[in-house]
């Protein structure tokens, strides 16, 4: 056997033995396992909005020009309303030919072109309705997504994490006391970070209605967290 291979072989044999020893130790030592969870709800104060203009025309140049014109006019309105340029991004043009297929077979015929462009921006929640109104007035005819969020996201995440840790501690202490046992430190920790964000779906009709009744109900942003902790128990 090559002597250069011996250290690597020895390490390969030792690692499984250490792992097995850890497993045996966990089985022999009395443990108390808890799951700490938390959920904090806050009012959203920001919204990420993605809107889209879709144009159909007989000529590709006409479809492109109309789509570009609608996007340029909408961005102009946003800047006039005080939306910072670095909060706005517009996608490149997507241009596709459209065909008509005869019912009785035969070759498809070109019927025109479909052009689309999207605009994504971040706005304060109180500006969401005016933004949708301006989009509609400038020919933007589709809302792809609205994601609600909080400007205090970092702080809320830390609070949710601290609350989950506290929940795990309190559960462990209560369980140990209830069974007449005492905690003897932590054996292991498993952490799960999870923070879903609400997403609104808005139709063209809802866009048009918003100018009349301001009826959107935004709900809340939920920050949740989870941690699994195994405590050692005194023998």
XYZ file of N, CA, C and O in Angstrom, residues 26-204:
716
model
N -25.827 10.825 22.092
C -27.149 11.464 22.083
C -28.216 10.491 22.543
O -29.186 10.876 23.208
N -28.057 9.208 22.199
C -29.054 8.218 22.593
C -28.983 7.917 24.086
O -29.988 7.679 24.731
N -27.761 7.931 24.650
C -27.597 7.581 26.045
C -27.899 8.748 26.979
O -28.369 8.562 28.094
N -27.626 9.989 26.542
C -27.854 11.148 27.399
C -29.328 11.547 27.353
O -29.915 11.621 26.269
N -29.956 11.845 28.479
C -31.345 12.314 28.465
C -31.434 13.715 27.867
O -30.705 14.620 28.276
N -32.301 13.873 26.875
C -32.461 15.152 26.175
C -33.910 15.613 26.218
O -34.837 14.805 26.331
N -34.091 16.909 26.107
C -35.426 17.501 25.996
C -35.424 18.365 24.736
O -34.638 19.311 24.620
N -36.264 18.033 23.786
C -36.297 18.748 22.510
C -37.492 19.691 22.460
O -38.617 19.298 22.771
N -37.236 20.930 22.066
C -38.308 21.930 21.966
C -38.236 22.625 20.613
O -37.189 22.650 19.962
N -39.360 23.193 20.212
C -39.445 23.981 18.987
C -39.950 25.367 19.365
O -41.055 25.510 19.887
N -39.141 26.382 19.112
C -39.558 27.757 19.369
C -40.052 28.409 18.092
O -39.402 28.327 17.048
N -41.225 29.016 18.138
C -41.792 29.672 16.962
C -42.215 31.089 17.338
O -42.447 31.406 18.506
N -42.334 31.931 16.317
C -42.798 33.296 16.539
C -43.476 33.818 15.286
O -43.240 33.316 14.181
N -44.314 34.818 15.484
C -44.998 35.459 14.356
C -45.319 36.895 14.746
O -46.008 37.138 15.732
N -44.791 37.831 13.980
C -45.026 39.247 14.226
C -45.670 39.861 12.993
O -45.168 39.699 11.879
N -46.784 40.567 13.188
C -47.485 41.213 12.085
C -47.320 42.726 12.176
O -47.462 43.309 13.252
N -47.000 43.337 11.044
C -46.855 44.793 10.995
C -47.596 45.324 9.772
O -47.820 44.598 8.796
N -47.980 46.586 9.842
C -48.627 47.224 8.705
C -47.592 47.468 7.609
O -46.495 47.964 7.885
N -47.883 47.124 6.369
C -46.938 47.403 5.285
C -46.852 48.901 5.026
O -47.859 49.612 5.107
N -45.659 49.386 4.726
C -45.513 50.798 4.368
C -44.825 50.983 3.017
O -44.629 52.094 2.563
N -44.474 49.857 2.354
C -43.872 49.896 1.031
C -44.519 48.850 0.135
O -45.059 47.854 0.622
N -44.456 49.077 -1.166
C -44.977 48.102 -2.125
C -44.044 48.029 -3.325
O -43.618 49.062 -3.856
N -43.689 46.809 -3.724
C -42.993 46.577 -4.988
C -44.052 46.258 -6.031
O -44.819 45.298 -5.874
N -44.098 47.062 -7.085
C -45.157 46.949 -8.095
C -44.543 46.647 -9.454
O -43.569 47.279 -9.854
N -45.098 45.674 -10.154
C -44.705 45.390 -11.533
C -45.934 45.497 -12.418
O -46.898 44.751 -12.242
N -45.912 46.461 -13.330
C -47.016 46.660 -14.278
C -46.488 46.422 -15.689
O -45.280 46.456 -15.935
N -47.416 46.197 -16.604
C -47.014 45.847 -17.971
C -47.966 46.475 -18.977
O -49.172 46.585 -18.724
N -47.414 46.883 -20.098
C -48.229 47.334 -21.225
C -48.132 46.280 -22.326
O -47.042 45.792 -22.641
N -49.289 45.915 -22.858
C -49.351 44.936 -23.944
C -50.066 45.594 -25.124
O -51.197 46.066 -24.986
N -49.392 45.645 -26.264
C -49.921 46.309 -27.453
C -49.974 45.305 -28.603
O -49.025 44.556 -28.826
N -51.090 45.310 -29.330
C -51.215 44.502 -30.544
C -51.439 45.435 -31.731
O -52.297 46.319 -31.677
N -50.653 45.242 -32.770
C -50.764 46.090 -33.961
C -50.411 45.278 -35.196
O -49.763 44.222 -35.102
N -50.818 45.778 -36.360
C -50.541 45.053 -37.594
C -49.054 45.084 -37.932
O -48.519 44.122 -38.480
N -48.394 46.199 -37.625
C -46.978 46.335 -37.949
C -46.132 46.270 -36.673
O -46.524 46.783 -35.625
N -44.973 45.630 -36.772
C -44.094 45.495 -35.621
C -43.639 46.856 -35.101
O -43.557 47.083 -33.887
N -43.349 47.769 -36.023
C -42.886 49.101 -35.605
C -43.971 49.846 -34.835
O -43.672 50.543 -33.867
N -45.231 49.691 -35.255
C -46.330 50.357 -34.549
C -46.487 49.805 -33.135
O -46.673 50.557 -32.171
N -46.418 48.484 -33.003
C -46.553 47.857 -31.688
C -45.425 48.315 -30.760
O -45.652 48.656 -29.595
N -44.213 48.333 -31.297
C -43.055 48.766 -30.493
C -43.196 50.221 -30.071
O -42.981 50.571 -28.892
N -43.531 51.084 -30.994
C -43.629 52.514 -30.689
C -44.694 52.792 -29.638
O -44.487 53.613 -28.730
N -45.839 52.127 -29.746
C -46.906 52.341 -28.773
C -46.500 51.861 -27.375
O -46.802 52.515 -26.370
N -45.823 50.709 -27.317
C -45.375 50.186 -26.027
C -44.329 51.111 -25.410
O -44.390 51.440 -24.221
N -43.361 51.536 -26.215
C -42.319 52.439 -25.713
C -42.915 53.761 -25.253
O -42.501 54.321 -24.231
N -43.884 54.272 -26.005
C -44.514 55.548 -25.658
C -45.240 55.452 -24.323
O -45.142 56.358 -23.482
N -45.977 54.351 -24.104
C -46.714 54.184 -22.844
C -45.759 54.096 -21.659
O -45.992 54.709 -20.612
N -44.661 53.347 -21.818
C -43.694 53.193 -20.727
C -43.010 54.519 -20.431
O -42.851 54.913 -19.257
N -42.595 55.235 -21.477
C -41.921 56.520 -21.280
C -42.839 57.518 -20.583
O -42.412 58.251 -19.674
N -44.112 57.564 -20.987
C -45.059 58.493 -20.376
C -45.304 58.133 -18.910
O -45.398 59.017 -18.043
N -45.401 56.834 -18.614
C -45.637 56.395 -17.243
C -44.444 56.734 -16.348
O -44.608 57.249 -15.238
N -43.232 56.467 -16.829
C -42.032 56.785 -16.047
C -41.928 58.291 -15.816
O -41.559 58.749 -14.730
N -42.305 59.071 -16.841
C -42.305 60.521 -16.688
C -43.251 60.970 -15.586
O -42.914 61.843 -14.770
N -44.420 60.370 -15.530
C -45.389 60.697 -14.474
C -44.856 60.322 -13.104
O -45.049 61.047 -12.127
N -44.205 59.171 -13.032
C -43.662 58.734 -11.752
C -42.621 59.712 -11.232
O -42.608 60.060 -10.039
N -41.746 60.167 -12.107
C -40.707 61.094 -11.682
C -41.291 62.445 -11.281
O -40.822 63.079 -10.330
N -42.325 62.870 -11.989
C -42.997 64.108 -11.613
C -43.667 63.978 -10.248
O -43.769 64.960 -9.499
N -44.107 62.759 -9.920
C -44.755 62.529 -8.628
C -43.744 62.352 -7.503
O -44.131 62.162 -6.354
N -42.456 62.401 -7.830
C -41.432 62.318 -6.790
C -40.835 60.948 -6.580
O -40.066 60.743 -5.633
N -41.167 59.959 -7.436
C -40.574 58.629 -7.310
C -39.144 58.685 -7.827
O -38.893 59.087 -8.960
N -38.201 58.294 -6.981
C -36.787 58.365 -7.336
C -36.468 57.448 -8.518
O -37.022 56.350 -8.638
N -35.577 57.915 -9.398
C -35.232 57.144 -10.588
C -34.634 55.792 -10.247
O -34.822 54.809 -10.974
N -33.876 55.714 -9.117
C -33.261 54.443 -8.751
C -34.261 53.441 -8.198
O -33.912 52.285 -7.933
N -35.515 53.851 -8.020
C -36.575 52.956 -7.575
C -37.392 52.412 -8.745
O -38.361 51.684 -8.544
N -37.005 52.781 -9.974
C -37.758 52.391 -11.172
C -36.852 51.614 -12.116
O -35.716 52.000 -12.360
N -37.361 50.514 -12.646
C -36.645 49.775 -13.687
C -37.648 49.312 -14.732
O -38.757 48.896 -14.400
N -37.253 49.414 -16.006
C -38.145 48.999 -17.095
C -37.474 47.907 -17.910
O -36.284 48.003 -18.240
N -38.259 46.878 -18.230
C -37.717 45.732 -18.964
C -37.602 46.056 -20.449
O -38.237 46.978 -20.968
N -36.769 45.278 -21.137
C -36.629 45.418 -22.575
C -37.904 44.986 -23.288
O -38.739 44.272 -22.733
N -38.034 45.413 -24.510
C -39.210 45.092 -25.319
C -39.271 43.610 -25.648
O -38.267 42.984 -25.970
N -40.480 43.044 -25.547
C -40.745 41.668 -25.973
C -41.704 41.749 -27.157
O -42.855 42.154 -27.010
N -41.218 41.385 -28.348
C -42.010 41.517 -29.573
C -42.204 40.141 -30.196
O -41.235 39.436 -30.477
N -43.478 39.767 -30.423
C -43.788 38.445 -30.956
C -44.800 38.548 -32.097
O -45.783 39.289 -31.990
N -44.577 37.801 -33.189
C -45.570 37.769 -34.271
C -46.813 36.997 -33.828
O -46.730 36.064 -33.031
N -47.967 37.390 -34.334
C -49.228 36.733 -34.025
C -49.785 36.100 -35.304
O -49.748 36.719 -36.378
N -50.298 34.879 -35.175
C -50.781 34.151 -36.350
C -52.242 33.742 -36.177
O -52.729 33.548 -35.051
N -52.915 33.604 -37.312
C -54.273 33.076 -37.354
C -54.212 31.710 -38.030
O -53.632 31.574 -39.120
N -54.836 30.711 -37.389
C -54.801 29.344 -37.914
C -56.170 28.987 -38.490
O -57.175 29.023 -37.766
N -56.236 28.665 -39.780
C -57.520 28.313 -40.403
C -58.174 27.118 -39.724
O -57.482 26.178 -39.288
N -59.500 27.125 -39.614
C -60.227 26.042 -38.960
C -60.099 24.735 -39.722
O -60.102 23.652 -39.135
N -60.010 24.795 -41.041
C -59.971 23.578 -41.860
C -58.540 23.222 -42.277
O -58.347 22.501 -43.259
N -57.584 23.688 -41.545
C -56.210 23.375 -41.890
C -55.627 24.391 -42.850
O -56.277 25.364 -43.240
N -54.412 24.143 -43.229
C -53.744 25.082 -44.109
C -52.669 25.848 -43.363
O -52.451 25.656 -42.169
N -52.016 26.733 -44.074
C -50.923 27.484 -43.495
C -51.436 28.604 -42.601
O -52.465 29.230 -42.888
N -50.718 28.840 -41.487
C -51.051 29.953 -40.596
C -50.720 31.271 -41.292
O -49.771 31.369 -42.073
N -51.531 32.277 -41.005
C -51.323 33.594 -41.603
C -50.953 34.612 -40.533
O -51.531 34.623 -39.447
N -49.986 35.439 -40.861
C -49.551 36.478 -39.936
C -50.663 37.512 -39.782
O -51.145 38.074 -40.772
N -51.085 37.749 -38.546
C -52.171 38.701 -38.298
C -51.688 40.002 -37.649
O -52.434 40.967 -37.545
N -50.452 40.044 -37.182
C -49.940 41.261 -36.561
C -48.834 40.927 -35.574
O -48.231 39.845 -35.631
N -48.597 41.853 -34.674
C -47.510 41.685 -33.708
C -47.978 42.087 -32.310
O -48.832 42.968 -32.156
N -47.398 41.431 -31.327
C -47.694 41.730 -29.925
C -46.427 42.232 -29.249
O -45.411 41.539 -29.226
N -46.488 43.455 -28.726
C -45.347 44.047 -28.038
C -45.689 44.238 -26.565
O -46.808 44.633 -26.234
N -44.741 43.944 -25.697
C -44.984 44.134 -24.266
C -43.719 44.634 -23.586
O -42.608 44.269 -23.960
N -43.923 45.483 -22.582
C -42.837 45.960 -21.729
C -43.364 46.093 -20.312
O -44.538 46.442 -20.107
N -42.526 45.833 -19.340
C -42.948 45.936 -17.946
C -42.111 46.987 -17.220
O -40.977 47.287 -17.604
N -42.688 47.520 -16.165
C -42.026 48.506 -15.316
C -42.168 48.033 -13.874
O -43.264 47.698 -13.429
N -41.058 48.000 -13.151
C -41.066 47.615 -11.737
C -40.585 48.794 -10.903
O -39.610 49.461 -11.259
N -41.278 49.058 -9.806
C -40.907 50.184 -8.962
C -41.273 49.911 -7.514
O -42.122 49.057 -7.219
N -40.607 50.639 -6.628
C -40.927 50.593 -5.198
C -41.525 51.930 -4.803
O -40.961 52.980 -5.103
N -42.685 51.887 -4.141
C -43.363 53.123 -3.736
C -43.869 52.984 -2.306
O -44.149 51.868 -1.839
N -44.013 54.102 -1.591
C -44.701 54.060 -0.299
C -46.125 53.570 -0.502
O -46.748 53.831 -1.539
N -46.670 52.868 0.484
C -47.974 52.233 0.331
C -49.068 53.236 0.017
O -50.006 52.943 -0.729
N -48.950 54.475 0.542
C -49.997 55.476 0.300
C -50.000 55.969 -1.144
O -50.965 56.588 -1.596
N -48.914 55.677 -1.898
C -48.857 56.089 -3.297
C -49.281 54.985 -4.253
O -49.294 55.192 -5.469
N -49.642 53.832 -3.727
C -49.949 52.699 -4.597
C -51.144 52.974 -5.498
O -51.076 52.760 -6.713
N -52.259 53.437 -4.941
C -53.435 53.722 -5.769
C -53.159 54.793 -6.825
O -53.509 54.606 -8.004
N -52.549 55.939 -6.455
C -52.229 56.924 -7.489
C -51.324 56.375 -8.585
O -51.478 56.720 -9.759
N -50.378 55.509 -8.221
C -49.483 54.909 -9.222
C -50.275 54.052 -10.205
O -50.072 54.108 -11.422
N -51.207 53.252 -9.696
C -52.023 52.416 -10.578
C -52.915 53.280 -11.468
O -53.135 52.959 -12.643
N -53.427 54.364 -10.905
C -54.247 55.273 -11.711
C -53.430 55.890 -12.842
O -53.882 55.952 -14.001
N -52.224 56.342 -12.526
C -51.359 56.923 -13.552
C -50.978 55.893 -14.609
O -50.911 56.211 -15.801
N -50.746 54.659 -14.181
C -50.408 53.597 -15.133
C -51.542 53.389 -16.129
O -51.315 53.287 -17.339
N -52.759 53.356 -15.617
C -53.920 53.143 -16.479
C -54.089 54.293 -17.466
O -54.363 54.084 -18.659
N -53.896 55.500 -16.993
C -54.074 56.674 -17.848
C -53.031 56.755 -18.953
O -53.274 57.363 -20.003
N -51.876 56.146 -18.738
C -50.827 56.186 -19.758
C -50.804 54.931 -20.628
O -49.857 54.710 -21.380
N -51.827 54.092 -20.525
C -51.928 52.940 -21.403
C -51.381 51.649 -20.838
O -51.382 50.616 -21.528
N -50.882 51.684 -19.608
C -50.439 50.441 -18.969
C -51.691 49.625 -18.647
O -52.588 50.106 -17.956
N -51.777 48.406 -19.148
C -53.041 47.666 -19.049
C -52.949 46.339 -18.308
O -53.833 45.498 -18.404
N -51.884 46.120 -17.543
C -51.779 44.873 -16.794
C -50.929 45.094 -15.547
O -49.895 45.769 -15.598
N -51.378 44.540 -14.416
C -50.581 44.526 -13.195
C -50.119 43.094 -12.982
O -50.925 42.201 -12.757
N -48.824 42.869 -13.041
C -48.294 41.513 -12.915
C -48.157 41.088 -11.464
O -48.425 39.947 -11.118
N -47.733 42.020 -10.592
C -47.547 41.638 -9.190
C -47.411 42.871 -8.309
O -46.851 43.888 -8.717
N -47.958 42.758 -7.095
C -47.750 43.758 -6.053
C -47.310 43.014 -4.804
O -48.050 42.184 -4.280
N -46.105 43.315 -4.331
C -45.588 42.684 -3.117
C -45.516 43.731 -2.014
O -44.908 44.789 -2.196
N -46.140 43.427 -0.888
C -46.123 44.341 0.242
C -44.924 44.051 1.124
O -44.534 42.894 1.309
N -44.335 45.088 1.692
C -43.204 44.888 2.588
C -43.106 46.035 3.579
O -43.845 47.022 3.491
N -42.190 45.869 4.516
C -41.997 46.876 5.558
C -40.592 47.453 5.458
O -39.628 46.723 5.210
N -40.474 48.750 5.675
C -39.168 49.391 5.682
C -38.365 48.987 6.915
O -37.151 49.215 6.976
N -39.038 48.378 7.890
C -38.385 47.926 9.118
C -38.095 46.428 9.087
O -38.030 45.774 10.135
N -37.916 45.873 7.886
C -37.767 44.428 7.741
C -36.619 43.866 8.580
O -36.782 42.855 9.271
N -35.452 44.496 8.554
C -34.309 43.976 9.303
C -34.606 43.914 10.800
O -34.338 42.909 11.463
N -35.205 44.986 11.320
C -35.544 45.023 12.749
C -36.588 43.971 13.089
O -36.478 43.286 14.121
N -37.604 43.820 12.226
C -38.661 42.843 12.493
C -38.136 41.409 12.442
O -38.561 40.547 13.217
N -37.196 41.147 11.533
C -36.606 39.803 11.460
C -35.864 39.475 12.755
O -35.962 38.355 13.277
N -35.104 40.443 13.267
C -34.372 40.228 14.515
C -35.326 40.010 15.680
O -35.087 39.170 16.551
N -36.431 40.771 15.707
C -37.414 40.603 16.772
C -38.076 39.229 16.695
O -38.307 38.579 17.723
N -38.393 38.785 15.479
C -39.019 37.476 15.312
C -38.072 36.368 15.749
O -38.477 35.383 16.380
N -36.786 36.515 15.431
C -35.794 35.512 15.826
C -35.669 35.457 17.349
O -35.644 34.380 17.943
N -35.587 36.642 17.978
C -35.471 36.691 19.439
C -36.699 36.078 20.101
O -36.589 35.379 21.119
N -37.872 36.325 19.519
C -39.107 35.780 20.085
C -39.144 34.259 19.957
O -39.624 33.558 20.859
N -38.637 33.705 18.849
C -38.605 32.253 18.670
C -37.638 31.614 19.664
O -37.928 30.553 20.238
N -36.490 32.249 19.880
C -35.526 31.737 20.855
C -36.134 31.751 22.260
O -36.013 30.786 23.020
N -36.788 32.859 22.590
C -37.423 32.964 23.913
C -38.506 31.910 24.085
O -38.645 31.309 25.160
N -39.257 31.649 23.018
C -40.321 30.648 23.084
C -39.742 29.261 23.349
O -40.276 28.491 24.160
N -38.624 28.942 22.685
C -37.973 27.636 22.907
C -37.485 27.510 24.350
O -37.643 26.463 24.984
N -36.893 28.581 24.875
C -36.398 28.557 26.261
C -37.536 28.340 27.256
O -37.444 27.502 28.161
N -38.614 29.099 27.097
C -39.724 29.000 28.039
C -40.373 27.614 28.003
O -40.748 27.065 29.046
N -40.504 27.068 26.810
C -41.083 25.726 26.696
C -40.187 24.697 27.393
O -40.683 23.810 28.105
N -38.879 24.799 27.166
C -37.954 23.837 27.769
C -38.000 23.931 29.288
O -38.043 22.912 29.995
N -37.990 25.149 29.813
C -38.023 25.332 31.273
C -39.321 24.796 31.874
O -39.315 24.127 32.911
N -40.440 25.087 31.195
C -41.731 24.629 31.704
C -41.836 23.110 31.667
O -42.331 22.474 32.611
N -41.365 22.497 30.587
C -41.434 21.040 30.468
C -40.529 20.360 31.495
O -40.912 19.369 32.126
N -39.314 20.891 31.638
C -38.394 20.293 32.607
C -38.965 20.377 34.014
O -38.939 19.392 34.770
N -39.523 21.525 34.372
C -40.125 21.698 35.693
C -41.308 20.763 35.882
O -41.467 20.139 36.939
N -42.115 20.636 34.855
C -43.299 19.787 34.931
C -42.964 18.322 35.170
O -43.732 17.605 35.819
N -41.826 17.893 34.641
C -41.432 16.497 34.807
C -40.408 16.310 35.928
O -39.829 15.237 36.069
N -40.182 17.349 36.701
C -39.269 17.237 37.822
C -37.820 17.079 37.414
O -37.041 16.443 38.117
N -37.454 17.642 36.273
C -36.081 17.534 35.787
C -35.435 18.913 35.777
O -36.103 19.933 35.975
N -34.123 18.948 35.513
C -33.389 20.202 35.435
C -32.576 20.243 34.142
O -31.991 19.231 33.737
N -32.557 21.418 33.527
C -31.789 21.585 32.305
C -30.304 21.659 32.623
O -29.892 22.182 33.659
N -29.496 21.132 31.665
C -28.050 21.089 31.881
C -27.317 21.583 30.634
O -26.359 20.974 30.161
N -27.796 22.675 30.058
C -27.158 23.239 28.871
C -27.792 22.749 27.574
O -28.690 21.914 27.560
N -27.275 23.252 26.473
C -27.813 22.955 25.139
C -26.985 21.868 24.472
O -25.752 21.898 24.488
N -27.680 20.910 23.853
C -27.027 19.834 23.100
C -26.882 20.204 21.618
O -25.838 20.046 21.017
N -27.962 20.720 21.031
C -27.906 21.088 19.611
C -28.960 22.146 19.299
O -29.959 22.275 20.017
N -28.713 22.889 18.207
C -29.643 23.917 17.729
C -29.806 23.759 16.227
O -28.822 23.640 15.494
N -31.054 23.792 15.782
C -31.363 23.813 14.337
C -32.225 25.042 14.078
O -33.242 25.252 14.730
N -31.784 25.844 13.104
C -32.455 27.125 12.861
C -33.100 27.153 11.483
O -32.512 26.713 10.502
N -34.313 27.696 11.423
C -35.062 27.787 10.169
C -35.526 29.231 9.989
O -36.327 29.724 10.779
N -35.026 29.892 8.964
C -35.408 31.277 8.693
C -36.537 31.285 7.674
O -36.403 30.731 6.587
N -37.638 31.905 7.999
C -38.773 31.910 7.080
C -39.582 33.183 7.277
O -40.090 33.455 8.350
N -39.692 33.956 6.198
C -40.439 35.204 6.243
C -41.221 35.379 4.948
O -40.741 35.999 4.002
N -42.425 34.817 4.865
C -43.233 35.015 3.657
C -43.737 36.448 3.550
O -43.990 37.103 4.552
N -43.882 36.931 2.322
C -44.378 38.273 2.075
C -45.705 38.202 1.323
O -45.836 37.462 0.353
N -46.725 38.991 1.741
C -47.998 38.981 1.036
C -47.856 39.510 -0.387
O -47.102 40.446 -0.639
N -48.560 38.891 -1.313
C -48.575 39.339 -2.698
C -50.023 39.582 -3.104
O -50.882 38.719 -2.941
N -50.286 40.781 -3.640
C -51.630 41.105 -4.091
C -51.751 40.825 -5.581
O -50.823 41.045 -6.349
N -52.915 40.355 -5.999
C -53.205 40.156 -7.412
C -54.282 41.168 -7.815
O -55.361 41.195 -7.224
N -53.981 42.011 -8.804
C -54.884 43.092 -9.181
C -55.238 42.982 -10.657
O -54.361 42.902 -11.506
N -56.517 42.961 -10.959
C -56.987 42.869 -12.338
C -57.106 44.263 -12.957
O -57.035 45.285 -12.265
N -57.310 44.306 -14.262
C -57.510 45.599 -14.930
C -58.758 46.288 -14.391
O -58.776 47.502 -14.202
